[in-house]
mmCIF file of C-alpha atoms in Angstrom:
data_model
loop_
_atom_site.group_PDB
_atom_site.id
_atom_site.type_symbol
_atom_site.label_atom_id
_atom_site.label_comp_id
_atom_site.label_asym_id
_atom_site.label_seq_id
_atom_site.Cartn_x
_atom_site.Cartn_y
_atom_site.Cartn_z
ATOM 1 C CA MET A 8 -34.309 108.124 -10.791
ATOM 2 C CA ASN A 9 -32.099 110.367 -8.703
ATOM 3 C CA ALA A 10 -33.271 112.754 -5.984
ATOM 4 C CA SER A 11 -32.859 115.921 -8.047
ATOM 5 C CA THR A 12 -34.966 114.511 -10.883
ATOM 6 C CA LEU A 13 -37.616 113.438 -8.380
ATOM 7 C CA ARG A 14 -37.691 116.935 -6.843
ATOM 8 C CA LEU A 15 -37.917 118.495 -10.296
ATOM 9 C CA LEU A 16 -40.751 116.151 -11.216
ATOM 10 C CA TRP A 17 -42.803 117.186 -8.181
ATOM 11 C CA THR A 18 -42.028 120.832 -8.949
ATOM 12 C CA VAL A 19 -43.493 120.248 -12.415
ATOM 13 C CA VAL A 20 -46.606 118.740 -10.806
ATOM 14 C CA GLU A 21 -46.949 121.767 -8.521
ATOM 15 C CA GLU A 22 -46.495 124.192 -11.425
ATOM 16 C CA THR A 23 -49.062 122.437 -13.624
ATOM 17 C CA GLN A 24 -52.515 123.996 -13.758
ATOM 18 C CA THR A 25 -55.002 122.292 -11.474
ATOM 19 C CA SER A 26 -57.490 121.855 -14.306
ATOM 20 C CA THR A 27 -54.906 119.865 -16.278
ATOM 21 C CA LEU A 28 -54.161 117.616 -13.320
ATOM 22 C CA VAL A 29 -57.831 116.919 -12.680
ATOM 23 C CA GLN A 30 -59.339 116.737 -16.160
ATOM 24 C CA PHE A 31 -56.800 114.904 -18.327
ATOM 25 C CA PRO A 32 -57.172 111.123 -18.656
ATOM 26 C CA ASP A 33 -54.478 109.200 -16.771
ATOM 27 C CA ALA A 34 -52.283 108.321 -19.752
ATOM 28 C CA GLU A 35 -52.494 111.829 -21.186
ATOM 29 C CA LEU A 36 -51.665 113.352 -17.796
ATOM 30 C CA VAL A 37 -48.559 111.176 -17.495
ATOM 31 C CA GLN A 38 -47.466 112.188 -21.003
ATOM 32 C CA GLN A 39 -48.091 115.874 -20.305
ATOM 33 C CA LEU A 40 -46.034 115.793 -17.105
ATOM 34 C CA LEU A 41 -43.241 113.896 -18.857
ATOM 35 C CA TRP A 42 -43.211 116.453 -21.671
ATOM 36 C CA GLN A 43 -42.935 119.290 -19.161
ATOM 37 C CA LEU A 44 -40.144 117.499 -17.303
ATOM 38 C CA ARG A 45 -38.254 116.864 -20.554
ATOM 39 C CA ASN A 46 -38.415 120.599 -21.235
ATOM 40 C CA LYS A 47 -36.527 121.190 -17.980
ATOM 41 C CA THR A 48 -33.961 118.391 -18.064
ATOM 42 C CA TRP A 49 -32.472 115.786 -20.376
ATOM 43 C CA LEU A 50 -33.743 112.246 -19.783
ATOM 44 C CA THR A 51 -32.509 108.949 -21.128
ATOM 45 C CA SER A 52 -35.064 106.514 -22.484
ATOM 46 C CA GLU A 53 -34.575 104.390 -19.354
ATOM 47 C CA GLU A 54 -35.246 107.396 -17.114
ATOM 48 C CA THR A 55 -38.302 108.265 -19.184
ATOM 49 C CA ASN A 56 -39.681 104.748 -18.732
ATOM 50 C CA THR A 57 -38.969 104.780 -15.003
ATOM 51 C CA ILE A 58 -40.578 108.185 -14.529
ATOM 52 C CA SER A 59 -43.565 107.187 -16.626
ATOM 53 C CA ALA A 60 -44.152 104.134 -14.437
ATOM 54 C CA TYR A 61 -43.659 106.237 -11.298
ATOM 55 C CA LEU A 62 -46.145 108.857 -12.488
ATOM 56 C CA SER A 63 -48.673 106.215 -13.485
ATOM 57 C CA SER A 64 -48.568 104.797 -9.978
ATOM 58 C CA ARG A 65 -48.940 108.280 -8.459
ATOM 59 C CA VAL A 66 -51.858 109.608 -10.544
ATOM 60 C CA PRO A 67 -54.373 109.234 -7.670
ATOM 61 C CA LEU A 68 -52.024 111.174 -5.357
ATOM 62 C CA ILE A 69 -51.449 113.862 -7.992
ATOM 63 C CA ARG A 70 -55.210 114.271 -8.441
ATOM 64 C CA ASP A 71 -55.772 114.403 -4.666
ATOM 65 C CA LEU A 72 -53.155 117.143 -4.354
ATOM 66 C CA ALA A 73 -54.771 119.070 -7.213
ATOM 67 C CA LEU A 74 -58.207 118.804 -5.626
ATOM 68 C CA ALA A 75 -56.775 120.003 -2.314
ATOM 69 C CA ARG A 76 -55.594 123.155 -4.095
ATOM 70 C CA LEU A 77 -59.211 123.882 -5.007
ATOM 71 C CA ALA A 78 -60.425 123.584 -1.418
#
């Protein structure tokens, strides 16, 4: 995954409603974020798999950031 895709991915996370980030089950959250990212840029299947794995490993961080928005 290149730097611009990574920046765009975290922009998608920031633009996503807090309730979505907190309430969706892990797998559904990853799919939702991937769908939003695919709407902004073209991804190969390899990139999609890499980003999916990256997001899965970052779900706790994403939820922590979302909860911090509520504070």
